[in-house]
Tab-separated table of C-alpha atoms and ligand atoms in Angstrom:
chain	number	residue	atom	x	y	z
B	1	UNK	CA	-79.502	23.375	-47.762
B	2	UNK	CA	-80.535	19.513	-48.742
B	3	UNK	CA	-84.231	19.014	-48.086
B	4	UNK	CA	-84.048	14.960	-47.383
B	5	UNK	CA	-87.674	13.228	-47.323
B	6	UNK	CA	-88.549	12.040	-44.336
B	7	UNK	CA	-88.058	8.271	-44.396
B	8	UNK	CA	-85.224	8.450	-46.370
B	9	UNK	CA	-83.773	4.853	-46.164
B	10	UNK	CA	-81.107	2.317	-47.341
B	11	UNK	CA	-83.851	1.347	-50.457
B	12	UNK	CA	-83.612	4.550	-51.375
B	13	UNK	CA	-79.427	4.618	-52.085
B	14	UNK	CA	-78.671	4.958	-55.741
B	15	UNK	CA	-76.773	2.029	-58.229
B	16	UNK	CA	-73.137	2.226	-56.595
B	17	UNK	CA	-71.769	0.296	-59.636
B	18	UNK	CA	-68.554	1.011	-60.353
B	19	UNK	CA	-67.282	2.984	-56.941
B	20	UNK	CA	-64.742	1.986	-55.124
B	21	UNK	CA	-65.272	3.250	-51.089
B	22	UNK	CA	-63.355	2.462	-47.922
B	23	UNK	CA	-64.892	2.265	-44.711
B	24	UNK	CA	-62.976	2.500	-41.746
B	25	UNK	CA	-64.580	-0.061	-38.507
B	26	UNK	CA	-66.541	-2.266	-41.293
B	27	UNK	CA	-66.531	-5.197	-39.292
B	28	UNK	CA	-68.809	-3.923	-36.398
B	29	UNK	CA	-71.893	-1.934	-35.655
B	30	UNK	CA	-72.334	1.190	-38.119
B	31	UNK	CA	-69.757	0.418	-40.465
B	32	UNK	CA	-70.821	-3.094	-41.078
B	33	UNK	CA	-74.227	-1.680	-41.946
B	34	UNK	CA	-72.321	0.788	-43.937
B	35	UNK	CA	-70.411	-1.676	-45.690
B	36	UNK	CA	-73.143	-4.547	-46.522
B	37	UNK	CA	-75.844	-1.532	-47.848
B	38	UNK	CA	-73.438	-0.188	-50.173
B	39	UNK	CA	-72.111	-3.680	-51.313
B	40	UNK	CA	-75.928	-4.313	-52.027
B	41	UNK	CA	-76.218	-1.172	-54.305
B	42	UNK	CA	-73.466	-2.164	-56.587
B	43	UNK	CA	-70.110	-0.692	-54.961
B	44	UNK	CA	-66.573	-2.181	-54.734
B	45	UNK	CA	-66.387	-2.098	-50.881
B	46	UNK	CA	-62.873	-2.071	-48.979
B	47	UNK	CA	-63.470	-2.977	-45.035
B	48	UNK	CA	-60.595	-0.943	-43.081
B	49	UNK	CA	-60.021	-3.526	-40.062
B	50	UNK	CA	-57.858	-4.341	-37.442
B	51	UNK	CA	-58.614	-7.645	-36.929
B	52	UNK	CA	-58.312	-9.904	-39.680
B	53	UNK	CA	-60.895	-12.421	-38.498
B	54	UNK	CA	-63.151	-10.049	-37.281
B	55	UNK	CA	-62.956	-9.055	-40.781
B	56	UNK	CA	-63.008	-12.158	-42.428
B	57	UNK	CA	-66.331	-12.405	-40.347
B	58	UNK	CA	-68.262	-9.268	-41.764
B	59	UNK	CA	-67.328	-10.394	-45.608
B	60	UNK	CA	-68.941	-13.749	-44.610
B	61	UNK	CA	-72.097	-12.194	-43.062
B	62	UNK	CA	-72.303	-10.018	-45.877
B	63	UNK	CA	-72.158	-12.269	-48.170
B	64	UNK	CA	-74.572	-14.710	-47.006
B	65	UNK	CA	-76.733	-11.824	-47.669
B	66	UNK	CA	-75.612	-10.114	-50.534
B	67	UNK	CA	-74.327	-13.164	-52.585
B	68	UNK	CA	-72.514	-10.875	-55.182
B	69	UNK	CA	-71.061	-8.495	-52.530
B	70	UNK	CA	-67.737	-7.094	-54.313
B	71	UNK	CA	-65.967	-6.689	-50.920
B	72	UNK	CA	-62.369	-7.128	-49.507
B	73	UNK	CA	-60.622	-6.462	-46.226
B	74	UNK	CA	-57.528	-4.687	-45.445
B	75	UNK	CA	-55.859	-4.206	-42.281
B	76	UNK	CA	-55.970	-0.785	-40.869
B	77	UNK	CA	-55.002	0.448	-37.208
B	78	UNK	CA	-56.083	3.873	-37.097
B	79	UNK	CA	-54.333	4.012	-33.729
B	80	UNK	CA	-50.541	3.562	-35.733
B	81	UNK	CA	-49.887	5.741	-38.496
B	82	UNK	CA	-47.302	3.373	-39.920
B	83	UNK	CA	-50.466	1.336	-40.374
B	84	UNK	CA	-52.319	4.323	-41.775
B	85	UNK	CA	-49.398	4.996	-44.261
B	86	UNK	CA	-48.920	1.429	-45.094
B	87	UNK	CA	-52.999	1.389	-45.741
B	88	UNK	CA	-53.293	4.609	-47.724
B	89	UNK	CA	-50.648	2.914	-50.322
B	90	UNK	CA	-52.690	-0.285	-51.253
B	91	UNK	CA	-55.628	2.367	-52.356
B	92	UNK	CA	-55.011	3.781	-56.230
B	93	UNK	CA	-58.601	5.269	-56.518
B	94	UNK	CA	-61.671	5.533	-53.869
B	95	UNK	CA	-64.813	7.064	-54.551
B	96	UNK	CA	-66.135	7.598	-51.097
B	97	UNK	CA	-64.479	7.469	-47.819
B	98	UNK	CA	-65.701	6.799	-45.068
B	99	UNK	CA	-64.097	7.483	-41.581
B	100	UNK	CA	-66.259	5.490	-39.306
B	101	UNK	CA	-64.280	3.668	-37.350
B	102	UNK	CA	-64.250	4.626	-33.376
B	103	UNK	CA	-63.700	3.625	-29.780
B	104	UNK	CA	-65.517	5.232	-26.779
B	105	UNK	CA	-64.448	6.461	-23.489
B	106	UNK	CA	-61.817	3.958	-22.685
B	107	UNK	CA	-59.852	4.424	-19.609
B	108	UNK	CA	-56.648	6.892	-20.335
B	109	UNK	CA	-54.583	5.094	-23.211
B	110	UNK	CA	-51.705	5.576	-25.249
B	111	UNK	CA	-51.524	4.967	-29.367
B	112	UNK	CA	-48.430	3.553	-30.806
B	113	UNK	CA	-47.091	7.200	-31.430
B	114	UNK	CA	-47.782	8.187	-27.768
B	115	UNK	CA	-51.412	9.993	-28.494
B	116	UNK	CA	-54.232	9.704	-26.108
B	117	UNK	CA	-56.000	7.047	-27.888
B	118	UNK	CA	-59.589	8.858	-28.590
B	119	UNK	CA	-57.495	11.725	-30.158
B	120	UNK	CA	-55.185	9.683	-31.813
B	121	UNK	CA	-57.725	6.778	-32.835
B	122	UNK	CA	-60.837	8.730	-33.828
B	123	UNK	CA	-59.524	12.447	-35.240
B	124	UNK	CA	-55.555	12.324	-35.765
B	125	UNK	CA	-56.057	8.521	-37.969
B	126	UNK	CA	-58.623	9.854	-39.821
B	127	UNK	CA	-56.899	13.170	-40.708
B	128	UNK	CA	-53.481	11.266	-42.057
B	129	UNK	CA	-55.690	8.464	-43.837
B	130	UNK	CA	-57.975	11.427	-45.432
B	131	UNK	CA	-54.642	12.910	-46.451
B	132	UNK	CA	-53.289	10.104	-47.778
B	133	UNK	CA	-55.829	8.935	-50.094
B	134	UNK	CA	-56.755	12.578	-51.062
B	135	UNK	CA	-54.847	11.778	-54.549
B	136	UNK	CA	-56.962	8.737	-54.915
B	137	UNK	CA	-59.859	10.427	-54.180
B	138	UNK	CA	-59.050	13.218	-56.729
B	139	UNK	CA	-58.238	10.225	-59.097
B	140	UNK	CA	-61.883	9.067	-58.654
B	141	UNK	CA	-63.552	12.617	-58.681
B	142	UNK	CA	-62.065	13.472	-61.829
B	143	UNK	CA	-63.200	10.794	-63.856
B	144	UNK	CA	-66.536	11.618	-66.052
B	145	UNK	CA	-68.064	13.979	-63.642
B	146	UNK	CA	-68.122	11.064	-60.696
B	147	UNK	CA	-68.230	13.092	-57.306
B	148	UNK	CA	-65.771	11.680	-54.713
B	149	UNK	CA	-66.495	12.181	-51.198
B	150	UNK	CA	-65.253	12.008	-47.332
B	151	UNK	CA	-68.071	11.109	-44.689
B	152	UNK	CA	-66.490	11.626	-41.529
B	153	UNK	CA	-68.896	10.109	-38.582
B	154	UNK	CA	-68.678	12.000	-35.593
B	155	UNK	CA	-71.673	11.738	-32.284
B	156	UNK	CA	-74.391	14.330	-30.885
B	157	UNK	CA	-71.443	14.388	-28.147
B	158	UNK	CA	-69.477	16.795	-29.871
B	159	UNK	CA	-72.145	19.263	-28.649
B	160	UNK	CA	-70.391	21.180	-24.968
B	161	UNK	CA	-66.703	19.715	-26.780
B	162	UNK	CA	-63.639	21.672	-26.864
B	163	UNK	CA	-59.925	20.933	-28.067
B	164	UNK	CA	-57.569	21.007	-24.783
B	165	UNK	CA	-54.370	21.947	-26.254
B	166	UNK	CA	-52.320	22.470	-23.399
B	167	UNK	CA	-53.258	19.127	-22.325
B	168	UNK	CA	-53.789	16.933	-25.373
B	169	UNK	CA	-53.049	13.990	-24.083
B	170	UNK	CA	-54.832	14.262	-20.504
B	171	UNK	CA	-51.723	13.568	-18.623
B	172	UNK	CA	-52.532	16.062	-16.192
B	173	UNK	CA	-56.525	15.405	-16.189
B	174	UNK	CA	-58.867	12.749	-18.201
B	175	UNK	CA	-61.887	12.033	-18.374
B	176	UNK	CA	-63.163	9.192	-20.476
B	177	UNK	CA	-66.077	11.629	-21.492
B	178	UNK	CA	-64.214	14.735	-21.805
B	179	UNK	CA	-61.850	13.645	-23.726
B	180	UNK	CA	-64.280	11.412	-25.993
B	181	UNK	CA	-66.295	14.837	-26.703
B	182	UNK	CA	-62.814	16.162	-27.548
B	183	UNK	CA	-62.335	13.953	-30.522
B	184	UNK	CA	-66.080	14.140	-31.780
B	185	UNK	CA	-65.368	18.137	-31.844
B	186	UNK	CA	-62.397	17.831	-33.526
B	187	UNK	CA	-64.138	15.274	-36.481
B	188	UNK	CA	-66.651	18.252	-36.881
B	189	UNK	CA	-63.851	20.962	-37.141
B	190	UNK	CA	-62.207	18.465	-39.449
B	191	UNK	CA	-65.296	18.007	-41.609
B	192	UNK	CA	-65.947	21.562	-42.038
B	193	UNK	CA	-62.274	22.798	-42.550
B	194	UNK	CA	-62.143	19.921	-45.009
B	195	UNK	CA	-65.147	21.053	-46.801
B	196	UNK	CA	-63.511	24.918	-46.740
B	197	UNK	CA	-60.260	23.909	-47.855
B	198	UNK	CA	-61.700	21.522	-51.022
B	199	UNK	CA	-63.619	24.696	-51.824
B	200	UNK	CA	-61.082	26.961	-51.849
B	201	UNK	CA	-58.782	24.496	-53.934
B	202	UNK	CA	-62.063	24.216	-56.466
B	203	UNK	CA	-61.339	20.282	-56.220
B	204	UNK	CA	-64.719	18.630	-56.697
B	205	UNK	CA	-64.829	16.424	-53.937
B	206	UNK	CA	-67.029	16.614	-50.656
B	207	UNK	CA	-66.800	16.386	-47.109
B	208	UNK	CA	-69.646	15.712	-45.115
B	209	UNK	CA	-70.672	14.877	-41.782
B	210	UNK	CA	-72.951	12.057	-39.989
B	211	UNK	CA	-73.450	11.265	-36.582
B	212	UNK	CA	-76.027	8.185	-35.604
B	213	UNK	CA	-78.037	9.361	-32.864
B	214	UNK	CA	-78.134	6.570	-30.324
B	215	UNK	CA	-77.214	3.244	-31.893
B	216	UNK	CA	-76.884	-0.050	-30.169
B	217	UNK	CA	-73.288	-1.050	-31.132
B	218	UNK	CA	-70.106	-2.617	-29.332
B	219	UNK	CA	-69.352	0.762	-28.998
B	220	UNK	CA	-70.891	1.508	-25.630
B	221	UNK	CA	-69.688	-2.192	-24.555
B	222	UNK	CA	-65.877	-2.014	-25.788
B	223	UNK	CA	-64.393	1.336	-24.096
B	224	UNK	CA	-66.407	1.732	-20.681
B	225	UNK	CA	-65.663	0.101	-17.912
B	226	UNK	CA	-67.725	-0.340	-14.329
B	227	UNK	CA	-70.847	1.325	-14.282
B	228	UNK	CA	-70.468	3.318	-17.399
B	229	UNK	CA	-70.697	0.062	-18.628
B	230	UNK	CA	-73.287	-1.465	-17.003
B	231	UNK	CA	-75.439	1.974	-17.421
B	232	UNK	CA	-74.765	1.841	-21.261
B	233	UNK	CA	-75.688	-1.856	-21.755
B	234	UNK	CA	-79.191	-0.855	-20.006
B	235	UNK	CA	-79.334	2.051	-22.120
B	236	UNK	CA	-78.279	0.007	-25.455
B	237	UNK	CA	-81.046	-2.324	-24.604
B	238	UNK	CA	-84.201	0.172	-23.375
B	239	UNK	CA	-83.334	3.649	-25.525
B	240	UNK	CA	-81.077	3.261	-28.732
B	241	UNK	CA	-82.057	2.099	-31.944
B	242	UNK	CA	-80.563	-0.239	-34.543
B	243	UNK	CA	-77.502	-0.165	-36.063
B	244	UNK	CA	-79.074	-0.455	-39.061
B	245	UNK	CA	-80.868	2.889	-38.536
B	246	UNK	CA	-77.704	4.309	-36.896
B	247	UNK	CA	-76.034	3.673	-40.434
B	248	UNK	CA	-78.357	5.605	-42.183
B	249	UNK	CA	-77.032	8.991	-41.958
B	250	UNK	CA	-73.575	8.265	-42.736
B	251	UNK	CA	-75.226	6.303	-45.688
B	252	UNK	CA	-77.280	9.043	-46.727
B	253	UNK	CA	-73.978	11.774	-47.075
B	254	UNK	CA	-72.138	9.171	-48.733
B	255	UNK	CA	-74.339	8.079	-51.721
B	256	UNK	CA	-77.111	10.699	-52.073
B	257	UNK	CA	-76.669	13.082	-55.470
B	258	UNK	CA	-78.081	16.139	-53.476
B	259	UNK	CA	-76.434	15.455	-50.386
B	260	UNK	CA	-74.162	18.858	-50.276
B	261	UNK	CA	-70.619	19.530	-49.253
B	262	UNK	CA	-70.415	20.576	-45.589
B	263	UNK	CA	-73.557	19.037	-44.262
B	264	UNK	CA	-73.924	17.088	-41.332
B	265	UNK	CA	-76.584	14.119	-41.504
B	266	UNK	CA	-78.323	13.401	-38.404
B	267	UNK	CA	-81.949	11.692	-37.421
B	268	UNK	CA	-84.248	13.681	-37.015
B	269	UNK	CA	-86.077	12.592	-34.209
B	270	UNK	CA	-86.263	12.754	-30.184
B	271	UNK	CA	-83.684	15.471	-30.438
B	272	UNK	CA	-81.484	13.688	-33.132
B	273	UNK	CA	-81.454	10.232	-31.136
B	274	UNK	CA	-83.168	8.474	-33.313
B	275	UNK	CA	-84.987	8.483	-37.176
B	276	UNK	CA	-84.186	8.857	-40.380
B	277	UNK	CA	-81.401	11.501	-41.977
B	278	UNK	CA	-82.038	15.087	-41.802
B	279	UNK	CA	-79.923	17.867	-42.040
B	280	UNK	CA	-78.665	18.935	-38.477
B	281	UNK	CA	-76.473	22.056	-37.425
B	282	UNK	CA	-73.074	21.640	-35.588
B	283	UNK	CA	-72.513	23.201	-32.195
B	284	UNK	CA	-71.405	26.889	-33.225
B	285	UNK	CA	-68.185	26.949	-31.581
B	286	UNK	CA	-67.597	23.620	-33.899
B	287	UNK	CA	-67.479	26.116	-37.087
B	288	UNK	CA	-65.064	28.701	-35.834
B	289	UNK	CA	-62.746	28.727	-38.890
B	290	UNK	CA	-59.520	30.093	-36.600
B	291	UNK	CA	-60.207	27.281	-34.305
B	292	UNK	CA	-60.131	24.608	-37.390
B	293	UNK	CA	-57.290	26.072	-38.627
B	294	UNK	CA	-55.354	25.700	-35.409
B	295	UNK	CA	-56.600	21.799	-35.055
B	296	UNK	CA	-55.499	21.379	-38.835
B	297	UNK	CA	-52.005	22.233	-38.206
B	298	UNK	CA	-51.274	21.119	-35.243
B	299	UNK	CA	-53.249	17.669	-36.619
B	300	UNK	CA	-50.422	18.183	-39.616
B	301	UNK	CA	-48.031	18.148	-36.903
B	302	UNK	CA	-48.459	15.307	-35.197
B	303	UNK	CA	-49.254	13.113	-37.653
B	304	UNK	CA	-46.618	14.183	-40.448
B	305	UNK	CA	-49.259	14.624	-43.194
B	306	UNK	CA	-50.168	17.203	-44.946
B	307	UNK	CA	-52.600	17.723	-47.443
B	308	UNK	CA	-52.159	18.927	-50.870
B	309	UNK	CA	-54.579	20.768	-52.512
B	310	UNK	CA	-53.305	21.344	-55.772
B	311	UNK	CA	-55.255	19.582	-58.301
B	312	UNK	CA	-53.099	17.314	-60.372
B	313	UNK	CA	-49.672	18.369	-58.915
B	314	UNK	CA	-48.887	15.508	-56.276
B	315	UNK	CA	-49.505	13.863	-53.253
B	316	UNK	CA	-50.263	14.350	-49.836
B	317	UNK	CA	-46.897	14.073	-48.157
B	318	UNK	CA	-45.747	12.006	-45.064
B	319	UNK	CA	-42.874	13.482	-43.394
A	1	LIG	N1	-73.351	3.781	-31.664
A	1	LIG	C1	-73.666	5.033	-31.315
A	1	LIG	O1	-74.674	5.291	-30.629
A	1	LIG	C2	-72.802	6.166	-31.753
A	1	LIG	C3	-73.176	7.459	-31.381
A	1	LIG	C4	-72.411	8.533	-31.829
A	1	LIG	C5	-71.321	8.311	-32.638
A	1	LIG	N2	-70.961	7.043	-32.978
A	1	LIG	C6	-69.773	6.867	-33.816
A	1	LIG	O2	-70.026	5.881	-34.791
A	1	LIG	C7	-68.801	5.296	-35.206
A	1	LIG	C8	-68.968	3.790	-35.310
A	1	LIG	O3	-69.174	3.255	-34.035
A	1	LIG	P1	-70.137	2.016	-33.738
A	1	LIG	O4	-71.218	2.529	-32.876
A	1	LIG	O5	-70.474	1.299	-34.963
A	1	LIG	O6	-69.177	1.146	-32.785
A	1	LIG	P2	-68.533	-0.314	-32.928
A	1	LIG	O7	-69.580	-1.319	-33.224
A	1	LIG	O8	-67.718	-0.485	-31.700
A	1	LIG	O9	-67.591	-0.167	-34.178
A	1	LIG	C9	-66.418	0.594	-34.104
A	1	LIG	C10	-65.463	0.083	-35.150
A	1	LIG	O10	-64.267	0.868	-35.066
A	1	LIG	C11	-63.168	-0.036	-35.026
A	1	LIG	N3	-62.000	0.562	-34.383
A	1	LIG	C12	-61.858	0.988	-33.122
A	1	LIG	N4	-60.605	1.427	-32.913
A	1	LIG	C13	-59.937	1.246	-34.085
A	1	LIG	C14	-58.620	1.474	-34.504
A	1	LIG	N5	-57.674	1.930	-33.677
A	1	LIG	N6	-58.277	1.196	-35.791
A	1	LIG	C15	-59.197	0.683	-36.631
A	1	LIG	N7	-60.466	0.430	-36.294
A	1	LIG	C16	-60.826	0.705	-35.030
A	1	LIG	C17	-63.681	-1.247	-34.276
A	1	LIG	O11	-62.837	-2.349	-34.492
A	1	LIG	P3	-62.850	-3.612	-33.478
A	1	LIG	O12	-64.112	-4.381	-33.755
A	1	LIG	O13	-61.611	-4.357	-33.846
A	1	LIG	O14	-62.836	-3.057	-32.096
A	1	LIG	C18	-65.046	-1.380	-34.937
A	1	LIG	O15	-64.928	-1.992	-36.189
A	1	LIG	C19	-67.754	5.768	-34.195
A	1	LIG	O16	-66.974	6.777	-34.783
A	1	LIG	C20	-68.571	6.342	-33.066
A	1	LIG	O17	-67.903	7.371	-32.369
A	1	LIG	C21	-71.673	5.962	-32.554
């Protein structure tokens, strides 16, 4: 296991020059961090949006700031895995992936494929788009020893999570909560099946795991509604810290040479609220292997993606 110093921060990121990474949600909260740190260490940065002026909007801030910011935006609704498909094909090669992008205990919704929306948005996007651009991440990997990686940012809510497969898509009960923990879970099962199945394959890329602690984002601000709301703008103000410091953990597993395959990044402070990255442990019932497996295909199912392993053979394939 990684021993990271304490006070590991964005100074300490290595030269980037000359990798390509994609972060999905780069125009708000974490991933903007995300995207503007590694843009300042050297990297060719790809913001995964939705909204094109929300976009446009982060490469301006970030460049007011990093002047020689190699950065571009591309439209990506992780919610619409025509968009995820159409996405995944403007990407030859990609260093490091990052699959940031999230929304937060909305009220019960419905992505263009007919997925409850937390589900849909925050696991089943990521899976296809990790699928997808697993060729370009082998592409990346397998030039002069460079390591490719996937981060995949899930929350300290996974903890108490479970998968409800007979009711995936809370028709018969939601809860915003519920069925938020339910997609954190499944990005940790995801993470670590990943990291299994890379192994197994002996392809040298990574798959690692963050989660922020409490950050002060839209997120708390964009999916509540009522008093969740109102509780979580209180909470944003008096208890979480900075985006900036949210940002670090994913940061750390994405550009640190020691950071290991099959890690999850945390802070380590106040009972992984708040600090800089450490390495933190998943809930156990996150790294039941039979239960990953189960997630993975069924994930395969829905979306129509599945991954290919075989080094140099082909593609991940949409069905
Ligand atoms: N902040 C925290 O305390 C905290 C704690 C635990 C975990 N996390 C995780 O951290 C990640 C980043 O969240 P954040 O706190 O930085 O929140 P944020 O400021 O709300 O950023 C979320 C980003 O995800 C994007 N997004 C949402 N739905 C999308 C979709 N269907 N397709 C493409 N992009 C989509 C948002 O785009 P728009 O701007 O267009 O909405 C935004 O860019 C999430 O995965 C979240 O679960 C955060």
């Amino acid at each position: 296991m990684t021993s990271i110093k304490d006070g590991w921060t964005a100074k300490d990121i290595p030269r980037q020059d000359g990798r390509v990474f994609v972060v999905t949600g780069a125009n708000s909260g974490l991933g903007f961090s995300t995207a503007r740190e590694l843009a300042r260490h050297g990297a060719t940065v790809v913001l995964a949006v939705r909204n094109a002026d929300k976009g446009r909007q982060a490469i301006k801030q970030i460049k007011d700031e990093v002047p020689a910011a190699d950065v571009d935006q591309r439209a990506l609704d992780l919610a619409d895995l025509d968009s995820v498909r159409a996405f995944a094909a403007t990407v030859p090669t990609v260093h490091g992936l990052v699959n940031n992008a999230g929304v937060m205990m909305p009220p019960r919704t419905l992505t263009k494929q007919g997925f409850e929306l937390q589900f849909g948005a925050n696991h089943l996007g990521h899976f296809a788009l990790t699928g997808l651009l697993l060729p370009a991440l082998r592409a990346a990997g397998g030039s002069g020893g460079v390591d490719a990686r996937v981060v995949t940012v899930s929350s300290g809510l996974h903890r108490g999570g479970s998968i409800h497969f007979d009711d995936l898509d809370g028709a018969r009960a939601y809860s915003p909560t519920g069925f938020y923990s339910q997609s954190k879970f499944a990005n940790v099962l995801f993470g670590l099946e990943l990291d299994r199945r890379l192994r197994a394959a002996g392809e040298p890329i990574r798959s690692l795991l963050a989660h922020p602690g409490y950050a002060a984002t839209n997120l708390q601000l964009s999916g509540p509604t009522g008093m969740m709301k109102l509780g979580m703008r209180i909470g944003n103000a008096l208890i979480a810290q900075s985006a900036d410091m949210g940002a670090l953990d994913q940061l750390y597993a994405a550009t640190d040479p020691g950071a290991e395959s099959g890690e999850f990044i945390g802070p380590r402070r106040m009972r992984e609220q708040r600090g800089t990255p450490t390495v933190v442990q998943p809930d156990p019932n996150a790294t039941d292997p039979e239960l990953a497996r189960r997630l993975w295909e069924l994930s395969e199912e829905m979306t129509g993606v599945h991954f290919d392993f075989a080094p140099a053979v082909g593609t991940a394939s949409g069905k």
